[in-house]
Amino acid sequence: MRDNYNREITYMRVSVTELCNLRCRYCMPEEGIAKRAHEEMMTAEETIMAVSAAARLGIRKIRVTGGEPLVKRGIVKLCGAISAIPGIEEVCMTTNGTLLPQFARELKEAGVSRLNISLDTLNPEKYRYITRRGELEEALAGIRAAEEAGFSKIKINNVLMGGFNDDEITDFVNLTREKPIEVRFIELMPIGGGIGFDRAGFVSCETVLEKVPELVSLEREEGVASLYQLPGAAGRVGLIRPISCEFCEGCNKIRLTADGKLKPCLHSSEEISLKGMDEEQMERTLRAAILDKPQKRETLNADSPSRAGRDMNQIGG
């Protein structure tokens, strides 16, 4: 269905947990978060009902997120149930990759077709710093496991941070020379933990083009990413500019948090609870929320942070 601004809404990001096995500095507090009572969170059955209701309204693509979705008990079974819902054409997942050696093959068999793997540095010490507890080799092993499981369109999400990983831009771009992966550089958003970063931490995606001038524009976009490629490379580079550009005019997505709050706009404080509803009630609520999806977000920059009111692990990265 379309909203009141004639945008066709076909994509829903579904967070299945607020918990994570890492503590990335721009995403969640160092101490983590208190595990909430079971009755506060969406059950697997409620999540499936919500996706079924959304599918009847024209949602075709689901991205499973967290927190870290692979720490969710029963995640493979849940992904399989979502992929079997009539009308759902694509099930994707965003993950930090560290648990993929255990789950990659099962996820592929359950109907997950694409993986986005978060990786902000190729330096082991810096990886430990930004994740506060992770080991780079575990993430790299996850990428290898995904490739071995047959995931052919792997995307690596790299959040650009000035003074931290902007000196690794060329190294990440070079990953696309031999392998058909897509490295996506994402501007750091002033949301949740990202609000606390020094102003110098906000780096424009134009820095990528300045540091790697041989990148050639493919003159097309995939979702919110503008696509580029090194001459003769097997993979691609995507630039995602949530600060220097605005995606609102073509926004086709809604979000569902792990505690059952529907967010028609990531950067709005508006949340509509689906928790406790039956499927018919969910469908009516989703229909009204899609129709009333905001036309555009407020200004977003270091001086005007997101109004989302949550850390990204609580919304769905």
C-alpha positions as semicolon CSV with decimal commas, in nm:
position;residue;x (nm);y (nm);z (nm)
1;M;0,000;0,000;0,000
2;R;0,096;0,363;-0,033
3;D;0,119;0,630;0,232
4;N;-0,039;0,973;0,212
5;Y;0,262;1,098;0,011
6;N;0,224;0,825;-0,254
7;R;0,528;0,627;-0,138
8;E;0,483;0,252;-0,178
9;I;0,581;0,088;0,151
10;T;0,727;-0,256;0,079
11;Y;1,005;-0,304;0,335
12;M;0,995;-0,375;0,709
13;R;1,290;-0,407;0,942
14;V;1,208;-0,644;1,228
15;S;1,421;-0,638;1,541
16;V;1,407;-0,969;1,728
17;T;1,619;-0,876;2,032
18;E;1,778;-0,578;2,205
19;L;2,066;-0,795;2,328
20;C;2,407;-0,834;2,166
21;N;2,729;-1,022;2,227
22;L;2,927;-0,705;2,146
23;R;2,911;-0,351;2,287
24;C;2,985;-0,125;1,990
25;R;3,048;0,226;2,116
26;Y;2,808;0,403;1,878
27;C;2,531;0,149;1,929
28;M;2,485;0,053;2,294
29;P;2,613;0,128;2,647
30;E;2,933;-0,036;2,772
31;E;2,745;-0,221;3,045
32;G;2,494;-0,349;2,792
33;I;2,127;-0,331;2,878
34;A;1,917;-0,505;3,136
35;K;1,737;-0,803;2,994
36;R;1,370;-0,717;3,005
37;A;1,093;-0,940;3,126
38;H;0,973;-1,194;2,869
39;E;0,621;-1,054;2,875
40;E;0,750;-0,711;2,765
41;M;0,895;-0,845;2,441
42;M;0,732;-0,971;2,125
43;T;0,696;-1,348;2,117
44;A;0,792;-1,537;1,804
45;E;0,423;-1,595;1,740
46;E;0,345;-1,223;1,766
47;T;0,633;-1,138;1,534
48;I;0,504;-1,384;1,275
49;M;0,153;-1,238;1,307
50;A;0,290;-0,886;1,259
51;V;0,482;-0,986;0,947
52;S;0,179;-1,172;0,810
53;A;-0,039;-0,864;0,863
54;A;0,227;-0,644;0,699
55;A;0,252;-0,882;0,402
56;R;-0,118;-0,846;0,335
57;L;-0,061;-0,470;0,314
58;G;0,215;-0,505;0,056
59;I;0,533;-0,557;0,259
60;R;0,757;-0,778;0,047
61;K;1,101;-0,752;0,207
62;I;1,191;-0,825;0,569
63;R;1,524;-0,747;0,729
64;V;1,582;-0,929;1,058
65;T;1,791;-0,719;1,297
66;G;1,876;-0,675;1,665
67;G;2,074;-0,611;1,882
68;E;2,245;-0,913;1,740
69;P;1,972;-1,134;1,591
70;L;2,180;-1,451;1,620
71;V;2,170;-1,438;2,002
72;K;1,792;-1,478;1,982
73;R;1,683;-1,826;2,087
74;G;1,509;-2,003;1,798
75;I;1,628;-1,749;1,539
76;V;1,662;-2,004;1,256
77;K;1,310;-2,136;1,310
78;L;1,175;-1,779;1,323
79;C;1,350;-1,686;0,998
80;G;1,207;-1,997;0,835
81;A;0,856;-1,907;0,948
82;I;0,892;-1,552;0,817
83;S;1,024;-1,666;0,479
84;A;0,723;-1,899;0,443
85;I;0,466;-1,619;0,488
86;P;0,268;-1,563;0,165
87;G;0,375;-1,238;0,000
88;I;0,721;-1,219;0,159
89;E;0,969;-1,235;-0,127
90;E;1,296;-1,164;0,050
91;V;1,430;-1,220;0,401
92;C;1,761;-1,054;0,485
93;M;1,960;-1,020;0,807
94;T;2,201;-0,767;0,953
95;T;2,452;-0,927;1,189
96;N;2,795;-0,861;1,337
97;G;2,895;-1,195;1,186
98;T;3,068;-1,345;1,487
99;L;2,811;-1,626;1,525
100;L;2,780;-1,707;1,155
101;P;3,017;-2,007;1,170
102;Q;2,743;-2,171;1,377
103;F;2,437;-2,042;1,191
104;A;2,519;-1,947;0,830
105;R;2,425;-2,276;0,665
106;E;2,106;-2,314;0,868
107;L;2,000;-1,957;0,787
108;K;2,047;-2,021;0,415
109;E;1,836;-2,335;0,437
110;A;1,569;-2,144;0,635
111;G;1,520;-1,897;0,351
112;V;1,747;-1,606;0,443
113;S;1,879;-1,483;0,108
114;R;2,109;-1,194;0,196
115;L;2,342;-1,098;0,479
116;N;2,473;-0,757;0,580
117;I;2,773;-0,798;0,809
118;S;2,886;-0,507;1,026
119;L;3,264;-0,457;1,018
120;D;3,415;-0,118;1,100
121;T;3,786;-0,201;1,100
122;L;4,035;-0,460;0,976
123;N;4,270;-0,392;1,267
124;P;4,237;-0,642;1,556
125;E;4,317;-0,388;1,829
126;K;4,078;-0,130;1,689
127;Y;3,811;-0,399;1,655
128;R;3,845;-0,480;2,026
129;Y;3,823;-0,108;2,104
130;I;3,512;-0,027;1,901
131;T;3,325;-0,345;2,002
132;R;3,460;-0,332;2,360
133;R;3,490;-0,712;2,364
134;G;3,505;-0,864;2,017
135;E;3,781;-1,037;1,823
136;L;3,830;-0,948;1,457
137;E;3,907;-1,307;1,359
138;E;3,561;-1,414;1,476
139;A;3,399;-1,162;1,240
140;L;3,624;-1,263;0,950
141;A;3,543;-1,629;1,018
142;G;3,177;-1,532;0,998
143;I;3,225;-1,381;0,654
144;R;3,403;-1,695;0,535
145;A;3,122;-1,911;0,677
146;A;2,864;-1,704;0,491
147;E;3,053;-1,748;0,165
148;E;3,087;-2,124;0,222
149;A;2,714;-2,149;0,298
150;G;2,635;-2,007;-0,044
151;F;2,545;-1,645;0,035
152;S;2,641;-1,478;-0,290
153;K;2,546;-1,117;-0,222
154;I;2,723;-1,036;0,103
155;K;2,735;-0,672;0,209
156;I;2,981;-0,535;0,462
157;N;2,852;-0,237;0,658
158;N;3,126;0,006;0,763
159;V;3,031;0,306;0,978
160;L;3,272;0,588;0,898
161;M;3,428;0,749;1,205
162;G;3,681;1,028;1,181
163;G;4,007;0,952;1,357
164;F;3,914;0,587;1,393
165;N;3,870;0,412;1,059
166;D;3,886;0,681;0,792
167;D;4,247;0,571;0,735
168;E;4,120;0,225;0,632
169;I;3,889;0,335;0,351
170;T;4,125;0,215;0,078
171;D;4,174;-0,120;0,250
172;F;3,798;-0,178;0,260
173;V;3,748;-0,072;-0,101
174;N;4,022;-0,315;-0,202
175;L;3,817;-0,601;-0,057
176;T;3,590;-0,562;-0,360
177;R;3,865;-0,622;-0,616
178;E;3,862;-1,002;-0,606
179;K;3,532;-1,090;-0,437
180;P;3,173;-1,007;-0,542
181;I;3,093;-0,835;-0,212
182;E;2,958;-0,488;-0,157
183;V;3,131;-0,267;0,097
184;R;2,886;-0,005;0,220
185;F;3,027;0,305;0,389
186;I;2,769;0,465;0,620
187;E;2,786;0,810;0,773
188;L;2,777;0,799;1,153
189;M;2,437;0,912;1,273
190;P;2,381;1,123;1,588
191;I;2,149;0,868;1,741
192;G;2,182;0,682;2,070
193;G;2,549;0,619;2,143
194;G;2,645;0,807;1,826
195;I;2,533;1,135;1,987
196;G;2,825;1,115;2,229
197;F;3,093;1,098;1,961
198;D;3,317;1,399;1,912
199;R;3,207;1,628;1,629
200;A;3,517;1,518;1,434
201;G;3,374;1,166;1,429
202;F;3,122;1,262;1,161
203;V;3,284;1,196;0,824
204;S;3,107;1,254;0,495
205;C;3,091;0,971;0,243
206;E;3,255;1,212;-0,002
207;T;3,576;1,128;0,183
208;V;3,561;0,781;0,023
209;L;3,557;0,933;-0,326
210;E;3,840;1,170;-0,233
211;K;4,059;0,888;-0,102
212;V;3,977;0,645;-0,383
213;P;3,929;0,868;-0,690
214;E;3,938;0,568;-0,926
215;L;3,593;0,463;-0,807
216;V;3,347;0,494;-1,095
217;S;2,982;0,577;-1,036
218;L;2,741;0,310;-1,162
219;E;2,485;0,592;-1,188
220;R;2,225;0,400;-0,998
221;E;2,113;0,339;-0,646
222;E;2,013;0,031;-0,453
223;G;1,787;0,131;-0,168
224;V;1,963;0,418;0,007
225;A;2,309;0,333;-0,129
226;S;2,470;0,512;-0,424
227;L;2,677;0,250;-0,608
228;Y;3,037;0,272;-0,729
229;Q;3,295;0,025;-0,855
230;L;3,666;-0,002;-0,911
231;P;3,744;-0,068;-1,278
232;G;3,745;-0,445;-1,331
233;A;3,650;-0,523;-0,972
234;A;3,430;-0,819;-0,884
235;G;3,241;-0,630;-0,614
236;R;3,092;-0,286;-0,556
237;V;3,107;0,003;-0,313
238;G;2,793;0,163;-0,169
239;L;2,780;0,506;-0,008
240;I;2,498;0,570;0,240
241;R;2,461;0,936;0,336
242;P;2,201;0,976;0,615
243;I;2,360;1,307;0,722
244;S;2,469;1,475;0,398
245;C;2,164;1,354;0,205
246;E;1,799;1,294;0,283
247;F;1,619;0,973;0,186
248;C;1,270;1,070;0,293
249;E;1,117;1,128;-0,050
250;G;1,181;0,767;-0,153
251;C;1,157;0,599;0,188
252;N;0,972;0,268;0,157
253;K;1,024;0,119;0,502
254;I;0,880;0,083;0,849
255;R;1,039;-0,069;1,158
256;L;0,922;-0,302;1,431
257;T;1,119;-0,310;1,756
258;A;1,177;-0,619;1,966
259;D;0,930;-0,492;2,226
260;G;0,659;-0,453;1,964
261;K;0,675;-0,082;1,884
262;L;0,609;0,017;1,525
263;K;0,825;0,308;1,410
264;P;0,707;0,462;1,081
265;C;1,021;0,681;1,085
266;L;1,357;0,590;1,241
267;H;1,429;0,943;1,362
268;S;1,086;1,021;1,504
269;S;0,989;0,964;1,865
270;E;0,652;0,829;1,747
271;E;0,599;0,464;1,835
272;I;0,283;0,257;1,803
273;S;0,254;-0,062;2,005
274;L;0,151;-0,388;1,838
275;K;0,226;-0,596;2,146
276;G;-0,075;-0,789;2,271
277;M;-0,287;-0,740;1,958
278;D;-0,439;-1,013;1,748
279;E;-0,351;-1,027;1,379
280;E;-0,656;-0,834;1,262
281;Q;-0,583;-0,553;1,507
282;M;-0,220;-0,549;1,394
283;E;-0,327;-0,515;1,032
284;R;-0,556;-0,220;1,110
285;T;-0,284;-0,051;1,315
286;L;-0,021;-0,108;1,047
287;R;-0,253;0,031;0,779
288;A;-0,314;0,350;0,977
289;A;0,057;0,389;1,060
290;I;0,163;0,348;0,697
291;L;-0,092;0,604;0,580
292;D;0,030;0,852;0,841
293;K;0,402;0,791;0,789
294;P;0,577;1,130;0,828
295;Q;0,666;1,310;0,508
296;K;1,023;1,377;0,624
297;R;1,248;1,369;0,927
298;E;1,375;1,666;1,120
299;T;1,720;1,809;1,040
300;L;1,987;1,555;1,136
301;N;2,341;1,660;1,224
302;A;2,578;1,696;1,520
303;D;2,381;1,998;1,646
304;S;2,041;1,839;1,580
305;P;2,049;1,473;1,686
306;S;1,789;1,211;1,613
307;R;1,459;1,228;1,801
308;A;1,438;0,846;1,802
309;G;1,481;0,834;2,179
310;R;1,656;0,496;2,182
311;D;1,994;0,338;2,118
312;M;2,019;0,161;1,783
313;N;2,029;-0,182;1,949
314;Q;1,679;-0,105;2,083
315;I;1,544;-0,001;1,743
316;G;1,710;-0,239;1,501
317;G;2,035;-0,147;1,330
